[in-house]
Amino acid sequence: MKNIAIIGAGLSGLIAARQLGNAANVTIFEKSKGVGGRIATRRSGLYSFDHGAQFFTPKTELFKDFLKPMILEGHIKRWDGDFVEIINREFSFKHKWDASLPHYVGAPSMNSFAKRLSVGTDIRQNTLVNSIVRKNEYWQIYDINQRLLGEYDWVIVSTPPEQALQLLPQFPTFCSELVTPKMKACFSIMLGFDADLSLSFDAALPLGEDISWISVDSSKPDRGQAHCLLIHSTNDWADQHLEDDRNKVLEYMIEETSNILDRDLNCASHKDVHGWRFANIERQVGKNYFLDTTHNVALCGDWFIKGRIEAAFTSGYEVARAMETAL
Ligand SMILES: Cc1cc2nc3c(=O)[nH]c(=O)nc-3n(C[C@H](O)[C@H](O)[C@H](O)COP(=O)(O)OP(=O)(O)OC[C@H]3O[C@@H](n4cnc5c(N)ncnc54)[C@H](O)[C@@H]3O)c2cc1C
């Protein structure tokens, strides 16, 4: 069997690995200590925050079928949240999510289903791939200390485009594919409270603000009792403030959200901030993945389609199907 290296254990990399697992020996290299990439959960004591992706509403039959077993097993559950839009600081549109358009989340945390998907796959966590070099008929994978991590027949890079370009700068064909899409940033702040704030919503979409999303993360299924708010900045604000001091970002976002909700959120007993440099991307036109059967290299990820969980699934699935044929 051929040996395949996949860079990144986000959803697209995990899906590609699962699809190819029967046809090849697959190894995933992941720089972080966990799996799931931007499907992420951070805990502190009793508080738990999904500080990346919030939920997903499956569109295609393929994705719906893929989700079914994990829904049956309880790794994915419906979040029947009370949703509001906030315009001019007024709650303008209220709606309860229900079975007519299911809003799904991982349970008991967003990254639970990514963990489920990773079972049985050889994943080298805490391993940042620094360079990928073509040598004879093989791909050599090196870490930051120029240590050889292995030689592979094929390599699939499932990172955001800017990171993929750093890993594969030597091929002009890749460069022409990769320089175009630019991902947008996002800040997430995580606030934990001693008592329930009794807000009248579970998820809120403020319009015309630097804050783009406020959710009561503790209202998602199977979360604990500890009251948790997860707040996102807009992509534009994050792009402009990405290098700012993180405490200042936290302060500003608490202030803005307090004003939007007319509630002082400084009383939070837990406060944290995370900056996503490559968070999201608008809808793209063109291929759902990149495959070069001359050099045995492929690229996948949400960024080929749109910054959405389903897009990551589609890209990872389709690149693997195309590679199965090539193998
Ligand atoms: C703040 C935020 C909110 C979002 N909200 C939603 C939402 O509500 N609904 C929705 O559908 N989508 C949402 N998304 C988007 C969704 O999370 C992504 O579309 C999806 O998770 C992307 O998966 P991926 O596999 O393409 O990439 P990623 O998840 O980014 O996976 C890439 C992986 O590669 C790893 N990696 C990178 N470089 C290296 C390297 N050199 N060596 C080793 N490993 C490396 C990374 O650590 C990462 O694990 C959100 C994203 C963010 C950030």
Tab-separated table of N, CA, C and O and ligand atoms in Angstrom, residues 7-14 29-32 34-39 51-57 110 127-130 158-160 163 167 186-188 213 232 276 278-280 300-303 306-312, ligand 1:
chain	number	residue	atom	x	y	z
A	7	ILE	N	-1.254	16.836	6.220
A	7	ILE	CA	-0.864	17.900	7.144
A	7	ILE	C	-2.139	18.578	7.626
A	7	ILE	O	-2.857	19.196	6.842
A	8	GLY	N	-2.415	18.446	8.923
A	8	GLY	CA	-3.573	19.086	9.536
A	8	GLY	C	-4.662	18.095	9.889
A	8	GLY	O	-5.102	17.319	9.038
A	9	ALA	N	-5.096	18.144	11.162
A	9	ALA	CA	-6.188	17.275	11.639
A	9	ALA	C	-7.455	18.086	11.876
A	9	ALA	O	-8.177	17.870	12.844
A	10	GLY	N	-7.713	19.068	10.989
A	10	GLY	CA	-9.023	19.722	10.973
A	10	GLY	C	-10.001	18.769	10.287
A	10	GLY	O	-9.638	17.643	9.907
A	11	LEU	N	-11.233	19.225	10.100
A	11	LEU	CA	-12.243	18.309	9.561
A	11	LEU	C	-11.854	17.800	8.170
A	11	LEU	O	-12.014	16.610	7.877
A	12	SER	N	-11.343	18.666	7.306
A	12	SER	CA	-11.040	18.211	5.934
A	12	SER	C	-9.956	17.133	5.946
A	12	SER	O	-10.057	16.130	5.231
A	13	GLY	N	-8.931	17.315	6.791
A	13	GLY	CA	-7.862	16.317	6.885
A	13	GLY	C	-8.372	15.011	7.472
A	13	GLY	O	-8.014	13.917	7.004
A	14	LEU	N	-9.220	15.111	8.489
A	14	LEU	CA	-9.759	13.893	9.135
A	14	LEU	C	-10.642	13.110	8.164
A	14	LEU	O	-10.589	11.874	8.110
A	29	PHE	N	-0.205	14.696	10.430
A	29	PHE	CA	0.654	15.523	11.290
A	29	PHE	C	-0.138	16.760	11.696
A	29	PHE	O	-0.651	17.473	10.822
A	30	GLU	N	-0.239	16.992	12.981
A	30	GLU	CA	-1.046	18.114	13.486
A	30	GLU	C	-0.217	18.923	14.479
A	30	GLU	O	0.327	18.367	15.423
A	31	LYS	N	-0.178	20.231	14.277
A	31	LYS	CA	0.677	21.059	15.138
A	31	LYS	C	0.125	21.222	16.556
A	31	LYS	O	0.876	21.412	17.495
A	32	SER	N	-1.223	21.164	16.713
A	32	SER	CA	-1.747	21.372	18.064
A	32	SER	C	-1.838	20.074	18.849
A	32	SER	O	-1.631	18.993	18.308
A	34	GLY	N	-4.576	18.911	20.102
A	34	GLY	CA	-5.862	18.234	19.882
A	34	GLY	C	-6.181	18.129	18.402
A	34	GLY	O	-5.412	18.583	17.564
A	35	VAL	N	-7.347	17.530	18.121
A	35	VAL	CA	-7.784	17.441	16.723
A	35	VAL	C	-9.013	18.340	16.532
A	35	VAL	O	-9.629	18.769	17.489
A	36	GLY	N	-9.340	18.616	15.273
A	36	GLY	CA	-10.549	19.401	14.980
A	36	GLY	C	-10.248	20.760	14.375
A	36	GLY	O	-11.125	21.362	13.769
A	37	GLY	N	-9.016	21.274	14.545
A	37	GLY	CA	-8.664	22.564	13.958
A	37	GLY	C	-9.580	23.669	14.458
A	37	GLY	O	-9.691	23.895	15.679
A	38	ARG	N	-10.274	24.304	13.516
A	38	ARG	CA	-11.159	25.426	13.889
A	38	ARG	C	-12.478	24.932	14.505
A	38	ARG	O	-13.297	25.748	14.913
A	39	ILE	N	-12.704	23.644	14.540
A	39	ILE	CA	-13.806	23.090	15.347
A	39	ILE	C	-13.177	22.843	16.708
A	39	ILE	O	-12.555	21.801	16.954
A	51	HIS	N	-14.808	27.939	20.922
A	51	HIS	CA	-14.329	29.269	20.524
A	51	HIS	C	-14.073	29.380	19.029
A	51	HIS	O	-13.694	30.431	18.542
A	52	GLY	N	-14.271	28.290	18.279
A	52	GLY	CA	-14.214	28.356	16.810
A	52	GLY	C	-15.624	28.250	16.266
A	52	GLY	O	-16.496	29.054	16.603
A	53	ALA	N	-15.847	27.232	15.426
A	53	ALA	CA	-17.165	27.059	14.805
A	53	ALA	C	-18.252	26.903	15.864
A	53	ALA	O	-18.041	26.261	16.899
A	54	GLN	N	-19.424	27.479	15.576
A	54	GLN	CA	-20.526	27.501	16.541
A	54	GLN	C	-21.557	26.399	16.328
A	54	GLN	O	-22.048	25.817	17.272
A	55	PHE	N	-21.920	26.176	15.087
A	55	PHE	CA	-22.964	25.195	14.759
A	55	PHE	C	-22.908	24.957	13.255
A	55	PHE	O	-22.169	25.645	12.540
A	56	PHE	N	-23.689	24.007	12.778
A	56	PHE	CA	-23.772	23.842	11.318
A	56	PHE	C	-25.175	23.370	10.943
A	56	PHE	O	-25.856	22.688	11.730
A	57	THR	N	-25.578	23.755	9.755
A	57	THR	CA	-26.899	23.395	9.231
A	57	THR	C	-26.670	22.656	7.913
A	57	THR	O	-26.475	23.290	6.877
A	110	MET	N	-18.047	21.021	21.052
A	110	MET	CA	-18.034	21.101	19.587
A	110	MET	C	-17.016	20.125	18.987
A	110	MET	O	-17.265	19.506	17.957
A	127	THR	N	2.899	18.252	16.454
A	127	THR	CA	3.954	18.125	15.435
A	127	THR	C	3.731	19.153	14.337
A	127	THR	O	2.898	18.964	13.442
A	128	LEU	N	4.469	20.236	14.432
A	128	LEU	CA	4.366	21.282	13.417
A	128	LEU	C	5.252	20.923	12.232
A	128	LEU	O	6.457	20.732	12.396
A	129	VAL	N	4.643	20.775	11.078
A	129	VAL	CA	5.438	20.492	9.875
A	129	VAL	C	6.003	21.813	9.370
A	129	VAL	O	5.268	22.787	9.188
A	130	ASN	N	7.305	21.850	9.192
A	130	ASN	CA	7.965	23.094	8.792
A	130	ASN	C	8.238	23.137	7.293
A	130	ASN	O	8.202	24.201	6.684
A	158	SER	N	-3.877	20.124	4.264
A	158	SER	CA	-5.267	20.514	4.553
A	158	SER	C	-5.313	21.769	5.424
A	158	SER	O	-6.291	22.003	6.123
A	159	THR	N	-4.265	22.565	5.371
A	159	THR	CA	-4.188	23.792	6.174
A	159	THR	C	-4.808	24.954	5.396
A	159	THR	O	-5.017	24.841	4.185
A	160	PRO	N	-5.056	26.100	6.046
A	160	PRO	CA	-5.435	27.298	5.287
A	160	PRO	C	-4.379	27.648	4.228
A	160	PRO	O	-3.208	27.248	4.353
A	163	GLN	N	-0.794	29.046	4.992
A	163	GLN	CA	0.113	28.068	5.609
A	163	GLN	C	0.546	27.021	4.591
A	163	GLN	O	1.698	26.589	4.596
A	167	LEU	N	4.421	25.929	3.156
A	167	LEU	CA	4.931	24.554	3.152
A	167	LEU	C	5.366	24.107	1.755
A	167	LEU	O	6.230	23.254	1.624
A	186	CYS	N	-10.529	36.579	13.016
A	186	CYS	CA	-11.655	36.714	13.952
A	186	CYS	C	-11.106	36.617	15.378
A	186	CYS	O	-10.181	35.848	15.625
A	187	PHE	N	-11.659	37.418	16.277
A	187	PHE	CA	-11.349	37.246	17.702
A	187	PHE	C	-12.527	36.570	18.390
A	187	PHE	O	-13.690	36.886	18.097
A	188	SER	N	-12.219	35.656	19.309
A	188	SER	CA	-13.247	35.046	20.142
A	188	SER	C	-12.938	35.426	21.582
A	188	SER	O	-11.787	35.281	22.020
A	213	TRP	N	-21.261	38.123	16.864
A	213	TRP	CA	-21.926	36.912	17.365
A	213	TRP	C	-21.825	36.861	18.884
A	213	TRP	O	-20.752	37.123	19.442
A	232	HIS	N	-17.879	36.687	19.276
A	232	HIS	CA	-16.951	36.861	18.148
A	232	HIS	C	-16.942	38.312	17.693
A	232	HIS	O	-17.995	38.960	17.658
A	276	TRP	N	-7.958	34.301	15.892
A	276	TRP	CA	-7.832	33.384	14.750
A	276	TRP	C	-7.310	34.196	13.570
A	276	TRP	O	-8.024	35.056	13.056
A	278	PHE	N	-6.492	32.947	10.568
A	278	PHE	CA	-7.148	32.425	9.361
A	278	PHE	C	-8.470	31.786	9.794
A	278	PHE	O	-8.554	30.582	9.987
A	279	ALA	N	-9.492	32.623	9.958
A	279	ALA	CA	-10.750	32.120	10.524
A	279	ALA	C	-11.735	31.714	9.445
A	279	ALA	O	-12.342	30.652	9.517
A	280	ASN	N	-11.877	32.555	8.435
A	280	ASN	CA	-13.018	32.404	7.553
A	280	ASN	C	-12.723	32.917	6.155
A	280	ASN	O	-11.785	33.672	5.960
A	300	CYS	N	-6.582	20.436	0.290
A	300	CYS	CA	-8.023	20.506	0.551
A	300	CYS	C	-8.251	21.437	1.730
A	300	CYS	O	-7.316	21.865	2.392
A	301	GLY	N	-9.496	21.748	1.975
A	301	GLY	CA	-9.854	22.642	3.088
A	301	GLY	C	-11.081	23.444	2.726
A	301	GLY	O	-11.444	23.564	1.553
A	302	ASP	N	-11.697	24.020	3.765
A	302	ASP	CA	-12.916	24.809	3.543
A	302	ASP	C	-12.698	25.940	2.555
A	302	ASP	O	-13.600	26.339	1.828
A	303	TRP	N	-11.464	26.477	2.522
A	303	TRP	CA	-11.183	27.699	1.755
A	303	TRP	C	-11.365	27.534	0.251
A	303	TRP	O	-11.433	28.524	-0.473
A	306	LYS	N	-15.920	27.750	0.998
A	306	LYS	CA	-16.472	28.763	1.891
A	306	LYS	C	-16.061	28.410	3.315
A	306	LYS	O	-15.845	27.232	3.602
A	307	GLY	N	-15.961	29.395	4.186
A	307	GLY	CA	-15.548	29.119	5.568
A	307	GLY	C	-16.649	28.457	6.374
A	307	GLY	O	-17.213	29.057	7.283
A	308	ARG	N	-16.928	27.207	6.041
A	308	ARG	CA	-17.986	26.474	6.731
A	308	ARG	C	-17.570	25.021	6.954
A	308	ARG	O	-16.850	24.435	6.135
A	309	ILE	N	-18.108	24.422	8.008
A	309	ILE	CA	-17.818	23.030	8.341
A	309	ILE	C	-18.172	22.116	7.166
A	309	ILE	O	-17.397	21.221	6.799
A	310	GLU	N	-19.330	22.344	6.577
A	310	GLU	CA	-19.743	21.472	5.466
A	310	GLU	C	-18.786	21.597	4.280
A	310	GLU	O	-18.550	20.624	3.562
A	311	ALA	N	-18.234	22.787	4.084
A	311	ALA	CA	-17.280	22.984	2.990
A	311	ALA	C	-15.997	22.180	3.251
A	311	ALA	O	-15.430	21.570	2.329
A	312	ALA	N	-15.551	22.161	4.516
A	312	ALA	CA	-14.360	21.378	4.869
A	312	ALA	C	-14.622	19.897	4.605
A	312	ALA	O	-13.770	19.178	4.059
B	1	LIG	C1	-14.272	31.892	14.938
B	1	LIG	C2	-14.816	30.916	13.925
B	1	LIG	C3	-16.191	30.722	13.837
B	1	LIG	C4	-16.710	29.811	12.907
B	1	LIG	N1	-18.051	29.572	12.883
B	1	LIG	C5	-18.533	28.613	12.058
B	1	LIG	C6	-19.910	28.229	12.153
B	1	LIG	O1	-20.660	28.694	13.002
B	1	LIG	N2	-20.359	27.277	11.272
B	1	LIG	C7	-19.538	26.691	10.339
B	1	LIG	O2	-19.990	25.840	9.560
B	1	LIG	N3	-18.213	27.025	10.267
B	1	LIG	C8	-17.700	27.959	11.105
B	1	LIG	N4	-16.377	28.266	11.078
B	1	LIG	C9	-15.528	27.680	10.029
B	1	LIG	C10	-15.153	26.212	10.310
B	1	LIG	O3	-14.595	26.112	11.584
B	1	LIG	C11	-14.156	25.794	9.231
B	1	LIG	O4	-14.774	25.948	7.967
B	1	LIG	C12	-13.646	24.346	9.327
B	1	LIG	O5	-13.476	23.949	10.660
B	1	LIG	C13	-12.345	24.276	8.539
B	1	LIG	O6	-11.802	22.966	8.556
B	1	LIG	P1	-10.473	22.671	7.729
B	1	LIG	O7	-10.121	21.251	7.908
B	1	LIG	O8	-10.649	23.155	6.323
B	1	LIG	O9	-9.345	23.633	8.359
B	1	LIG	P2	-8.787	23.725	9.838
B	1	LIG	O10	-9.827	23.387	10.825
B	1	LIG	O11	-8.151	25.072	9.939
B	1	LIG	O12	-7.660	22.606	9.903
B	1	LIG	C14	-6.323	22.805	9.537
B	1	LIG	C15	-5.427	22.110	10.548
B	1	LIG	O13	-4.069	22.195	10.105
B	1	LIG	C16	-3.254	22.383	11.240
B	1	LIG	N5	-1.993	22.956	10.765
B	1	LIG	C17	-1.797	24.155	10.166
B	1	LIG	N6	-0.499	24.297	9.807
B	1	LIG	C18	0.135	23.164	10.209
B	1	LIG	C19	1.486	22.730	10.123
B	1	LIG	N7	2.448	23.471	9.554
B	1	LIG	N8	1.804	21.509	10.639
B	1	LIG	C20	0.839	20.721	11.212
B	1	LIG	N9	-0.459	21.096	11.312
B	1	LIG	C21	-0.805	22.301	10.807
B	1	LIG	C22	-4.059	23.307	12.127
B	1	LIG	O14	-3.627	23.271	13.474
B	1	LIG	C23	-5.470	22.744	11.930
B	1	LIG	O15	-5.775	21.761	12.901
B	1	LIG	C24	-15.825	29.135	12.032
B	1	LIG	C25	-14.453	29.319	12.147
B	1	LIG	C26	-13.942	30.188	13.100
B	1	LIG	C27	-12.462	30.345	13.247
